[in-house]
XYZ file of N, CA and C in Angstrom:
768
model
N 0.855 -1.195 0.000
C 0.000 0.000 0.000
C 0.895 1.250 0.000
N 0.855 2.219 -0.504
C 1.469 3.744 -0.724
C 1.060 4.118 0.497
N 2.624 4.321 0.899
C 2.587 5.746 2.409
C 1.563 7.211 1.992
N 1.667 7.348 2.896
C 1.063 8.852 2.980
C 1.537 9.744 2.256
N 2.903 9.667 1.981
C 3.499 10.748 1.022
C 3.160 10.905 -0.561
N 3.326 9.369 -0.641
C 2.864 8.840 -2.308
C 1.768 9.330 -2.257
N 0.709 9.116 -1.562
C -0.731 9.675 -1.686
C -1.044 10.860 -2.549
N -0.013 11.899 -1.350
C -0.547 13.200 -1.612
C 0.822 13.016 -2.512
N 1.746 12.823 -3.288
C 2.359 13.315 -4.246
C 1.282 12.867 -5.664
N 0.570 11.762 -5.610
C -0.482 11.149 -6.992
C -1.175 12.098 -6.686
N -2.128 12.334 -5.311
C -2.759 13.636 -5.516
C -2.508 14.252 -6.164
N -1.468 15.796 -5.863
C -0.748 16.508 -6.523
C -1.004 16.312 -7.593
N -0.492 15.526 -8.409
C -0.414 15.332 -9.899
C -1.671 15.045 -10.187
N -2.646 14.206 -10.085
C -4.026 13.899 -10.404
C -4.403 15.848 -10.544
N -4.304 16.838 -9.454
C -4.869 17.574 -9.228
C -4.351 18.982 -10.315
N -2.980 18.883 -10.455
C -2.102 19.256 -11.438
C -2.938 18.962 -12.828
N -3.071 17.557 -13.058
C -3.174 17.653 -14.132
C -4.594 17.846 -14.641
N -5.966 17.907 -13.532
C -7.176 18.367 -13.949
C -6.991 19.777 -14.090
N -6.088 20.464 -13.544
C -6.397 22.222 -13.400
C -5.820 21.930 -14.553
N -4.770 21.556 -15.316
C -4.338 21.753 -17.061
C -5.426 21.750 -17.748
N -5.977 20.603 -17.456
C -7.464 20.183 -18.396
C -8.254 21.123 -18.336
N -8.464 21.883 -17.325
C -9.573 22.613 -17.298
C -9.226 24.183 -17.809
N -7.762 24.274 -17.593
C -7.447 25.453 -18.242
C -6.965 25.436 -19.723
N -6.965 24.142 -20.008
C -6.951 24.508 -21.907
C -8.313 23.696 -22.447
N -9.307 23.746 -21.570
C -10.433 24.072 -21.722
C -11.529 25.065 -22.242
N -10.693 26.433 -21.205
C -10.861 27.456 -20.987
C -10.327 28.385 -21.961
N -9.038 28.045 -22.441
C -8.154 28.696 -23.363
C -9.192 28.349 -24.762
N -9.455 26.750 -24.825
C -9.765 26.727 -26.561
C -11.403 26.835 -26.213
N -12.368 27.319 -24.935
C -13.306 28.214 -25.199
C -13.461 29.919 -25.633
N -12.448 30.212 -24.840
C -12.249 31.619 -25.632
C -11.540 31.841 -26.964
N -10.514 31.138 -27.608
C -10.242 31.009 -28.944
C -11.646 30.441 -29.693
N -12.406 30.123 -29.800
C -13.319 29.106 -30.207
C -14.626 30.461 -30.328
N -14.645 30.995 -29.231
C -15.702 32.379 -29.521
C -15.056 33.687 -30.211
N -13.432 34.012 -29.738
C -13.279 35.213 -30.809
C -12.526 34.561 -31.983
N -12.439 33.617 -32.056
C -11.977 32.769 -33.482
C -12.614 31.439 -34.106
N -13.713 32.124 -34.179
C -14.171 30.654 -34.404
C -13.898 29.570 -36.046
N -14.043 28.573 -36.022
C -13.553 27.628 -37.094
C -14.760 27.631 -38.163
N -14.300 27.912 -39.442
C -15.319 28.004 -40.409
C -14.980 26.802 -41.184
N -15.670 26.330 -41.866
C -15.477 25.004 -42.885
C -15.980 26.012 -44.435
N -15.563 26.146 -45.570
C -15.974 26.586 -46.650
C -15.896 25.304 -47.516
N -16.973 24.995 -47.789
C -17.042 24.127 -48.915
C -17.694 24.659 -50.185
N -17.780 23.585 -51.321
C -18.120 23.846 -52.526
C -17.558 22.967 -53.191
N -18.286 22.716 -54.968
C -17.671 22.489 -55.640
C -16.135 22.971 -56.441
N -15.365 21.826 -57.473
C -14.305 22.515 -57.239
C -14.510 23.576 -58.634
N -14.110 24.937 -58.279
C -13.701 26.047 -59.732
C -14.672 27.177 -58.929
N -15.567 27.264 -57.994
C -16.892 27.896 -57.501
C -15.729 29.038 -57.282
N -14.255 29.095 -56.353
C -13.888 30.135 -56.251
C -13.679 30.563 -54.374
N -13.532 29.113 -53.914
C -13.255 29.266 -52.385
C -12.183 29.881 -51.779
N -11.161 29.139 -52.426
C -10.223 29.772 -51.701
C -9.862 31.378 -52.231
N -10.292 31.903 -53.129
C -9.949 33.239 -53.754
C -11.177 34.278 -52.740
N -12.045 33.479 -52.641
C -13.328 34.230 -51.817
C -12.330 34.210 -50.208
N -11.922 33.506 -49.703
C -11.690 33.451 -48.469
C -10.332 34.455 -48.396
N -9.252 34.571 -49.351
C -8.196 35.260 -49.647
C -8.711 36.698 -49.583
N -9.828 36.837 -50.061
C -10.467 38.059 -49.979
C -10.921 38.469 -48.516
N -11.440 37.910 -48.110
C -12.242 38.035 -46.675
C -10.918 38.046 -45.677
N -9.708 37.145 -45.698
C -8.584 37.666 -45.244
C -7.890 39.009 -45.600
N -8.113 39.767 -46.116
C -7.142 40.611 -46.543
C -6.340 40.581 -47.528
N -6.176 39.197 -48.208
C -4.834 38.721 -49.070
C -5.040 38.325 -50.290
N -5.963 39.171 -51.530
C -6.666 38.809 -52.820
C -5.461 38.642 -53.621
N -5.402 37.521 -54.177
C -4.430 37.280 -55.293
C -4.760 37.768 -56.457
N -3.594 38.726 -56.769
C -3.163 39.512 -58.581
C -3.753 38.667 -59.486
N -3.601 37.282 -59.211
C -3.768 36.708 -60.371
C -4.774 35.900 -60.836
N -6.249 36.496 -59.635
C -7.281 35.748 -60.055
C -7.301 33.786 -59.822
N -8.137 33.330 -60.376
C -8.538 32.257 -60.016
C -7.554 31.340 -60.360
N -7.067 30.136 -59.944
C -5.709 29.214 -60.153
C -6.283 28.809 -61.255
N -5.709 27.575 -62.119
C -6.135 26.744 -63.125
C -6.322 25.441 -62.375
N -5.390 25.082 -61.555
C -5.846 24.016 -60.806
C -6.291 24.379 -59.126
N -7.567 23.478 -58.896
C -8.437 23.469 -57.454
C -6.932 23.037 -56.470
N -6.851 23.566 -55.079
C -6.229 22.895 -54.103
C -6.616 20.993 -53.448
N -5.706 20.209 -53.540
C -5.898 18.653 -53.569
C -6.335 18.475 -51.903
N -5.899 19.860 -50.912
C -5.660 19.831 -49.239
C -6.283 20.488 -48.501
N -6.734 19.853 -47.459
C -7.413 20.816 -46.521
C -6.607 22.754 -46.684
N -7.252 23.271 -46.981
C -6.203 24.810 -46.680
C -6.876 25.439 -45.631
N -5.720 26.408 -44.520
C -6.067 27.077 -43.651
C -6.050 28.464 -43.513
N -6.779 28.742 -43.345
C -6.444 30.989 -43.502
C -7.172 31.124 -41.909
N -6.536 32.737 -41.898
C -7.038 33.343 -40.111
C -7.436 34.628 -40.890
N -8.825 35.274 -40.423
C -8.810 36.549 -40.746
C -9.197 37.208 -39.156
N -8.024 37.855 -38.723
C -7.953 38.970 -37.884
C -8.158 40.472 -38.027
N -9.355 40.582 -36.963
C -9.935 41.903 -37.161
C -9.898 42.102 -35.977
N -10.554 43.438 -35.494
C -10.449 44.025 -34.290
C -11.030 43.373 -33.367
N -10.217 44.099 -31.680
C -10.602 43.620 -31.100
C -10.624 42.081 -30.688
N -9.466 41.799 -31.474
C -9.036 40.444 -31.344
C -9.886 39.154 -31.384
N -10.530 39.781 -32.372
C -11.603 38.758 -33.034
C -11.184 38.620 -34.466
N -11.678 37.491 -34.968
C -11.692 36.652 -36.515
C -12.410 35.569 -36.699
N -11.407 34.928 -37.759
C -12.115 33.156 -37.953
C -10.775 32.524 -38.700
N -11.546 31.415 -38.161
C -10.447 30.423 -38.827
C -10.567 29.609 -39.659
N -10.380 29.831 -41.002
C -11.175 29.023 -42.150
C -10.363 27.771 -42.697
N -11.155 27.053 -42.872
C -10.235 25.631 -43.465
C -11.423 25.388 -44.577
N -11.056 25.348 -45.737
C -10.899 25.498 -47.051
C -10.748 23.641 -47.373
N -12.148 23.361 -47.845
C -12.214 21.685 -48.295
C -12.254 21.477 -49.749
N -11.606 20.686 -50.035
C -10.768 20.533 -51.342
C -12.742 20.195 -52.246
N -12.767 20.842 -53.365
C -13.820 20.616 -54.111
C -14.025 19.581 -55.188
N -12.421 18.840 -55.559
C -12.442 17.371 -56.342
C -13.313 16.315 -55.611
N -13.551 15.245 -55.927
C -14.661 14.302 -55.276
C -13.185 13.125 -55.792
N -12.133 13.548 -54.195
C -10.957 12.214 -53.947
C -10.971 12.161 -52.428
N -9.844 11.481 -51.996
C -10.259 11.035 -51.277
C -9.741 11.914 -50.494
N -8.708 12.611 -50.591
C -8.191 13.827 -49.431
C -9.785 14.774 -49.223
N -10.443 14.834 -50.355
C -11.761 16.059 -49.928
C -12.996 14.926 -49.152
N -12.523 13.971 -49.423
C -13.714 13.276 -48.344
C -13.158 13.292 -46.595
N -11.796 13.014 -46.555
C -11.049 13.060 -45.213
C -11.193 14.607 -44.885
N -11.079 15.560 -45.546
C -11.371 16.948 -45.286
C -12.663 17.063 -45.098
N -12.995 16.686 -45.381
C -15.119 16.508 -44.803
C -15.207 15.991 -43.479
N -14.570 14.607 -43.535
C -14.305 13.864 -41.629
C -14.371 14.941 -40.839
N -13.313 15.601 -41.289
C -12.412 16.422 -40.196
C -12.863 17.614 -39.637
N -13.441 18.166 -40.746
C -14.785 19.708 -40.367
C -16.180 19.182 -39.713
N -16.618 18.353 -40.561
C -17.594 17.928 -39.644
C -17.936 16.997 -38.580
N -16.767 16.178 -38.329
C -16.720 15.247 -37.324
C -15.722 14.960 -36.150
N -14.556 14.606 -36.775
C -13.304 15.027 -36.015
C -12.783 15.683 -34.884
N -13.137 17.666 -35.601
C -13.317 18.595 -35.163
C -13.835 19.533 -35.613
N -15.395 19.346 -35.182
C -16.270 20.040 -36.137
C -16.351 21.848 -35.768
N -16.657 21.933 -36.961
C -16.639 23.730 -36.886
C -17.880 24.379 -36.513
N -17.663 25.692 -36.092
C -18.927 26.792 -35.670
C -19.670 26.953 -36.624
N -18.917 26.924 -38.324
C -20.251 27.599 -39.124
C -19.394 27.087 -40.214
N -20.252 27.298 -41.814
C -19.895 27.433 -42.426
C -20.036 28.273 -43.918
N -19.331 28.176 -44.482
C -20.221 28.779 -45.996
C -19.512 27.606 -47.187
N -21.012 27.425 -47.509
C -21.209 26.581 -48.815
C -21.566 27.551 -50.232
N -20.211 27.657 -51.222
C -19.950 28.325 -51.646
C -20.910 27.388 -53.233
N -21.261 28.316 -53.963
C -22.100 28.036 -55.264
C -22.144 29.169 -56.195
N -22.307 29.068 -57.416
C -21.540 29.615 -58.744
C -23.245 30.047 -59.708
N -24.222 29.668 -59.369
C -25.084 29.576 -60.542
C -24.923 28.644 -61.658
N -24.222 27.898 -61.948
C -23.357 27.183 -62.895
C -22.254 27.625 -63.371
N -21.427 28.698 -62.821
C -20.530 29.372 -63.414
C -19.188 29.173 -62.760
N -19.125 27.860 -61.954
C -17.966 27.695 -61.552
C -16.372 27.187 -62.729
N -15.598 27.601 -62.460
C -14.707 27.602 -63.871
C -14.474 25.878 -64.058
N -14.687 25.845 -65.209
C -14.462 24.502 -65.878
C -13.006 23.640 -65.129
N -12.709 22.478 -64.738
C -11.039 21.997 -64.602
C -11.169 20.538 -64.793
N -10.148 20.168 -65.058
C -9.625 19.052 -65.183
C -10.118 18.025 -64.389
N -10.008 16.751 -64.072
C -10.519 16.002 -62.883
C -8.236 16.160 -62.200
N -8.709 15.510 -60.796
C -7.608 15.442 -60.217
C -6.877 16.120 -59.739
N -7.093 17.288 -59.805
C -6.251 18.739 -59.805
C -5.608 18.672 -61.146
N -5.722 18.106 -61.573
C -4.825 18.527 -63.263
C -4.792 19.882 -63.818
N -4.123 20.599 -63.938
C -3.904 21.755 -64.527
C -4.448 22.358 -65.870
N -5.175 23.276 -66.246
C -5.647 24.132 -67.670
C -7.055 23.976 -67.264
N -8.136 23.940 -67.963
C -9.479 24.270 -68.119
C -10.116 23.495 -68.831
N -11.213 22.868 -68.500
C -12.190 21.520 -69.724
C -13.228 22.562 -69.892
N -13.839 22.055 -70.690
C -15.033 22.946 -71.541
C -15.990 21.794 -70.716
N -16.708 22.599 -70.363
C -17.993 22.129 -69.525
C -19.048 23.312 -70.127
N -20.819 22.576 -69.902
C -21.750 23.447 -69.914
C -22.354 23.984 -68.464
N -23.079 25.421 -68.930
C -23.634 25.511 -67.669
C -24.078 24.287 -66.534
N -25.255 23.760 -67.730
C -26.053 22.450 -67.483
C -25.479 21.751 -65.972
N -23.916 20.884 -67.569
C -23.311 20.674 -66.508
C -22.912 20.541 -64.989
N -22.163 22.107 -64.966
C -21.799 22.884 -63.693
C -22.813 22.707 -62.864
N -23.809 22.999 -63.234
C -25.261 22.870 -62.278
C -25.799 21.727 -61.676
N -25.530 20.564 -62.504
C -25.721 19.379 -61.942
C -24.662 18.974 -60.960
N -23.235 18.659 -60.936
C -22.320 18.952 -60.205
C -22.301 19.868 -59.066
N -22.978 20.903 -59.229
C -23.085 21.485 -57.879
C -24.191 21.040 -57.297
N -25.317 21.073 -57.874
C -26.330 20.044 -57.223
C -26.031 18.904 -56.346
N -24.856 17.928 -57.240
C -24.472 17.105 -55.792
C -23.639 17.081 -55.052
N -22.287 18.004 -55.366
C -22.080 18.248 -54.558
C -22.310 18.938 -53.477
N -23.611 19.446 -53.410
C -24.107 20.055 -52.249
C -25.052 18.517 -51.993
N -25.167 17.654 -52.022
C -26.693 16.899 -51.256
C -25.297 16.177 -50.529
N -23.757 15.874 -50.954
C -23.111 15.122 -49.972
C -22.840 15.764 -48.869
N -22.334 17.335 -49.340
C -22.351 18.348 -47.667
C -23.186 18.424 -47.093
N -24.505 18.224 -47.528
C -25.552 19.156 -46.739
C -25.545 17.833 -45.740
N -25.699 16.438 -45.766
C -25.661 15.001 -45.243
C -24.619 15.779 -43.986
N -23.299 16.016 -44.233
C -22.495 15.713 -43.302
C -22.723 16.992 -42.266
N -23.594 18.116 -42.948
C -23.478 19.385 -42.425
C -24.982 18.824 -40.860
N -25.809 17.560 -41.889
C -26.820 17.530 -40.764
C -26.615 16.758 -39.379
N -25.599 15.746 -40.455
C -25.076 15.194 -39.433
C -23.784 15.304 -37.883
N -23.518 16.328 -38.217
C -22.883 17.070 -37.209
C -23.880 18.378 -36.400
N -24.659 19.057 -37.288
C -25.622 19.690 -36.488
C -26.699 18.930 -35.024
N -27.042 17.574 -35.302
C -27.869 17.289 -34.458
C -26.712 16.754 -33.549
N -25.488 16.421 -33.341
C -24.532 16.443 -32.327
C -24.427 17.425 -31.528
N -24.279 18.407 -31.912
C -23.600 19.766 -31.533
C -24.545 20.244 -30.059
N -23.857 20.930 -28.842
C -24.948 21.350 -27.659
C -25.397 22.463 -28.180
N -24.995 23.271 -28.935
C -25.420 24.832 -29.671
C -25.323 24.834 -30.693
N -26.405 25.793 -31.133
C -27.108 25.748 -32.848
C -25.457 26.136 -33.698
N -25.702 25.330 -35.381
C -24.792 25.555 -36.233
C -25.213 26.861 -37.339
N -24.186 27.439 -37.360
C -24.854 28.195 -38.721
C -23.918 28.175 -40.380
N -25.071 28.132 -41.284
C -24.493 28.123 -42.784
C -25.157 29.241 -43.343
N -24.013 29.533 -44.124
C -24.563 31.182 -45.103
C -24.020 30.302 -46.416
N -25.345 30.365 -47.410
C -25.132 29.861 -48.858
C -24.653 31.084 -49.266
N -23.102 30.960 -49.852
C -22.943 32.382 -50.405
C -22.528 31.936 -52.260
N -23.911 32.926 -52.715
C -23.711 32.841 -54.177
C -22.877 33.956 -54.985
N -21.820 33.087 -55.483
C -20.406 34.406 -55.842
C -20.725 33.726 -57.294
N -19.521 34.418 -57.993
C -19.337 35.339 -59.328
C -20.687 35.884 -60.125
N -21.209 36.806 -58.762
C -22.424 37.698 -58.849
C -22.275 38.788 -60.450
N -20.925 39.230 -60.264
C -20.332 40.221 -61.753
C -20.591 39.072 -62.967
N -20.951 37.911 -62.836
C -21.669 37.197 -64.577
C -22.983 37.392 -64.721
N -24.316 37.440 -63.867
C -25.257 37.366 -63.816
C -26.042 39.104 -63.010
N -25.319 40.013 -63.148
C -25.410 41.401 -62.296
C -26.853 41.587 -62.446
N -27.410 41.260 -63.342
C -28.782 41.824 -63.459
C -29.885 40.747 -62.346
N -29.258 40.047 -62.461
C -30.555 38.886 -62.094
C -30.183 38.235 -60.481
N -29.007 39.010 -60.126
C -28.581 38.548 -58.311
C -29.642 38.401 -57.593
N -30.910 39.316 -57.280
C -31.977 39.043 -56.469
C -32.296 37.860 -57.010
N -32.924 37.689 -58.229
C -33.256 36.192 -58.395
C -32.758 35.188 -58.270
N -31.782 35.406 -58.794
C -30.216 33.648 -58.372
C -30.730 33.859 -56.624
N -30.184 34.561 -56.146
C -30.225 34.544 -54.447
C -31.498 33.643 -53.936
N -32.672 34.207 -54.482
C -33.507 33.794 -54.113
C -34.074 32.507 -54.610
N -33.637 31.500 -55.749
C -33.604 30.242 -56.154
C -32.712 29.572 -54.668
N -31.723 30.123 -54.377
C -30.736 29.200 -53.457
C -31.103 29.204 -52.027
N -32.719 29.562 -51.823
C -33.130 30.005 -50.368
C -34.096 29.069 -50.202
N -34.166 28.488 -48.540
C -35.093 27.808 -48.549
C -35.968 28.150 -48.436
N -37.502 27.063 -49.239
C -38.681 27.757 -49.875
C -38.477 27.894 -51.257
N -37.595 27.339 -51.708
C -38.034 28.601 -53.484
C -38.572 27.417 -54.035
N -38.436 25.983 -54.048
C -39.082 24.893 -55.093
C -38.133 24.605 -55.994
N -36.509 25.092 -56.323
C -35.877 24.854 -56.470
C -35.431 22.891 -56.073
N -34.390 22.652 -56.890
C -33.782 21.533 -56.585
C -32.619 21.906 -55.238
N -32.668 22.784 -55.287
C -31.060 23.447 -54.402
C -32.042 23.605 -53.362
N -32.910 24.607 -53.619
C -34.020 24.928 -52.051
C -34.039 23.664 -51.617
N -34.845 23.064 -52.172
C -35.256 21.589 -51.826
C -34.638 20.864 -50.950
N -33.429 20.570 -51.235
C -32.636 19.968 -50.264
C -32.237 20.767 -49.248
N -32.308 21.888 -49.319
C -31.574 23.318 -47.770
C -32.865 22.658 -47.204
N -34.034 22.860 -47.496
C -35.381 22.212 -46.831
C -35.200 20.902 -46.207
N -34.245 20.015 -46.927
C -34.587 18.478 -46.181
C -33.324 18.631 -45.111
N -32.272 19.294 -45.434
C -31.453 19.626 -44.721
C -31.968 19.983 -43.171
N -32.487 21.028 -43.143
C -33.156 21.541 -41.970
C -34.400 20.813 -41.245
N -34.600 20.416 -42.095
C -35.721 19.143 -41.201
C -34.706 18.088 -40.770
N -33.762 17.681 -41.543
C -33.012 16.540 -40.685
C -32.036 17.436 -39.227
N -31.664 18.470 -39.689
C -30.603 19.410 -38.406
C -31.706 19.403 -36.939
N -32.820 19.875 -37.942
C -34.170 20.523 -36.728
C -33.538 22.263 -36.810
N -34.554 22.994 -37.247
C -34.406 24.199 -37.731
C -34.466 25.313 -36.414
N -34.218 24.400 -34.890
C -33.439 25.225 -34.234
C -31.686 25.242 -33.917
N -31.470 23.979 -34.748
C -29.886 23.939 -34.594
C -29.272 24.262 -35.401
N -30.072 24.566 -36.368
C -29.171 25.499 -37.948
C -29.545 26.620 -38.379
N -29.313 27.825 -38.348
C -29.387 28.740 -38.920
C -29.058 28.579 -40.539
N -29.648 29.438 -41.827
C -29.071 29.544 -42.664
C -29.719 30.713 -43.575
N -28.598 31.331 -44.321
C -28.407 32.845 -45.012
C -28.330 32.489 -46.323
N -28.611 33.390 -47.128
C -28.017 32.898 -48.612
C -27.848 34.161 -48.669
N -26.257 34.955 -49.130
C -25.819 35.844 -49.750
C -25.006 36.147 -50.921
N -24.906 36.939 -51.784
C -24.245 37.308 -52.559
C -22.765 37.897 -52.460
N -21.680 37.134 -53.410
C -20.684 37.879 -53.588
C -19.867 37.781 -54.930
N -18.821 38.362 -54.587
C -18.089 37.831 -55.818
C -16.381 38.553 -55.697
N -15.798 37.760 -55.981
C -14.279 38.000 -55.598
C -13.355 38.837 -56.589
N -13.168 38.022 -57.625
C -12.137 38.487 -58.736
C -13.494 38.789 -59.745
N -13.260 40.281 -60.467
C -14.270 40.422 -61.333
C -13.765 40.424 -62.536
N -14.606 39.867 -63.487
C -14.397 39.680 -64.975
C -14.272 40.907 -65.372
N -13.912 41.296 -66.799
C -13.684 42.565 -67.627
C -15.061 42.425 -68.290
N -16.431 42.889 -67.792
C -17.277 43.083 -68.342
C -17.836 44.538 -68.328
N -17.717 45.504 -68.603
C -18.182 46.987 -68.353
C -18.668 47.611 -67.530
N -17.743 46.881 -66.620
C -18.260 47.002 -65.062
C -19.858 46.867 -64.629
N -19.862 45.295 -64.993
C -21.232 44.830 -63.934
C -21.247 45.350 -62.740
N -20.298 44.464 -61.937
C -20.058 44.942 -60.904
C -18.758 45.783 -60.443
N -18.844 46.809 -60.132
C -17.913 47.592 -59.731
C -17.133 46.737 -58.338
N -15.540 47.340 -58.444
C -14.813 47.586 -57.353
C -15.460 47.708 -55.868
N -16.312 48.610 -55.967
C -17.035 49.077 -54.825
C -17.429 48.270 -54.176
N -19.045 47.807 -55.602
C -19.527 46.925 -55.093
C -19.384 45.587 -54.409
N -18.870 45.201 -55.281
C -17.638 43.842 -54.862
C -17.271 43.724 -53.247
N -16.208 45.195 -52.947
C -16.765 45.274 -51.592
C -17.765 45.065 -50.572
N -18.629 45.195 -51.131
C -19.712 45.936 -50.179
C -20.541 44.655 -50.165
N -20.027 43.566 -51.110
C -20.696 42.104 -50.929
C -19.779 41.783 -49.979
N -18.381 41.811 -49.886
C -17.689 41.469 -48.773
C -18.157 41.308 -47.418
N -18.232 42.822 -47.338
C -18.336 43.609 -46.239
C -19.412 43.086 -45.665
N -20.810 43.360 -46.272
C -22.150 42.461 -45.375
C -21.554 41.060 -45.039
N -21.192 40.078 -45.861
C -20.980 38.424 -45.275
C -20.414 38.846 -44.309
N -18.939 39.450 -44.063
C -18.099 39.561 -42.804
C -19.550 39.706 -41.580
N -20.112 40.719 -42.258
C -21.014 41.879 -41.070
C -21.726 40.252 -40.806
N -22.546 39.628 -41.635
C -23.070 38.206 -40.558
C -22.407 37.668 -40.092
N -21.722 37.486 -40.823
C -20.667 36.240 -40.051
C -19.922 36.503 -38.781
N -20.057 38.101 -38.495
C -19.728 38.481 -37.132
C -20.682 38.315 -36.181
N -21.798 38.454 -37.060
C -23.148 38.983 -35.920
C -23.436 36.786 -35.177
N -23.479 36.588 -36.405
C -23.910 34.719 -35.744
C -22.631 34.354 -35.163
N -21.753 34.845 -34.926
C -20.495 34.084 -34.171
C -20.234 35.128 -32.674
N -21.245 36.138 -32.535
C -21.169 36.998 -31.735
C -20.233 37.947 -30.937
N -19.366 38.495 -32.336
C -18.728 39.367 -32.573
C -19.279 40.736 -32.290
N -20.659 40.789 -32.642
C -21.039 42.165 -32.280
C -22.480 41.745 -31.755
């Protein structure tokens, strides 16, 4: 049997090592509220990681890659007050690194929110594999492809929502708004639940499987790198699509 000393020295340490536990507890609850973890998904060419480069601060000169990223990617956007987010960026090929990048956001270590990024059909044509240059695809196409690749997220998005002790939130954000400038209220409003859409449709079965107090969801407009079209959308504007997503995405993570 352990003397008295051993006792209280396992004490000690037993007691040592719950106050650790409880203080990086404490640590990754307050990182977790002024930084919280975003998952951005989408199909691949929609324009994620250039949208998120944007929302960081860090828009690339050179517009959209030719080839999709094969890897989970990570960005921080720090803003005041020592608040942000922490975005991890899921590969949009249908291999097997973007299915393990799915595990990992929604199960693993699932995130506060996300945005499920969608094109109208206008996500840029690519290769399968990450292969490099551009395939000629139709709208049609594009549209069907994003179609499923949204019914496999929306599955994993429900299935981590009814886990979760506090509600999840998703903002459908519909970018390269500068191809379609005239008709944004309408695209927006096809991608909302309620419209009778194929896309509504499923945000609908989505939320009946979450239970539509554990999911919030937005559908907004943006658009990152703008085409040379006679200025659909302006510079400005472009901004000012920014600027509102940030403005929710602060308000549901309770930033302000």
């Amino acid at each position: 049997m352990p003397d008295r000393r051993t006792r209280e020295v396992r004490g000690g340490v037993r007691g040592l090592g719950g106050a650790l536990g409880r203080g990086r507890e404490r640590v990754t609850g307050v990182l977790g509220h002024r930084f919280p973890s975003v998952a951005v998904t989408g199909m691949t060419g929609v324009g994620k990681t250039e949208l998120v480069d944007h929302l960081c601060g860090r828009p690339s000169a050179d517009g959209t890659p030719e080839a999709g990223s094969a890897v989970l990617e990570r960005r921080v956007r720090r803003g005041r007050r020592l608040t942000g987010f922490r975005f991890r960026v899921v590969p949009g090929d249908n291999a097997a690194t973007r299915l393990g990048a799915l595990d990992e956001v929604f199960h693993d270590d699932p995130v506060d929110g996300v945005l499920h990024v969608v094109a109208h059909g206008h996500a840029t044509g690519r290769r399968p594999a990450g292969t490099s240059g551009a395939a000629q695809v139709t709208r049609e196409q594009q549209l069907a492809a994003e179609l499923e690749d949204w019914t496999v997220t929306a599955h994993r998005i429900a299935a981590m929502a009814v886990r979760r002790s506090r509600p999840t939130w998703l903002v459908v954000v519909v970018t390269k708004v500068d191809l379609f400038a005239d008709d944004v209220e309408e695209v927006v409003r096809s991608y909302s639940p309620g419209s009778g859409t194929p896309f509504g449709d499923r945000l609908d079965d989505l939320r009946s499987l979450a239970g539509a107090a554990n999911l919030s969801v937005d559908v907004l407009p943006a658009c990152s790198h703008l085409e040379d079209l006679d200025g659909a959308v302006s510079a400005e504007q472009r901004d000012r699509y920014l600027q509102a997503l940030e403005a929710r995405m602060a308000q549901l993570s309770g930033h302000v």
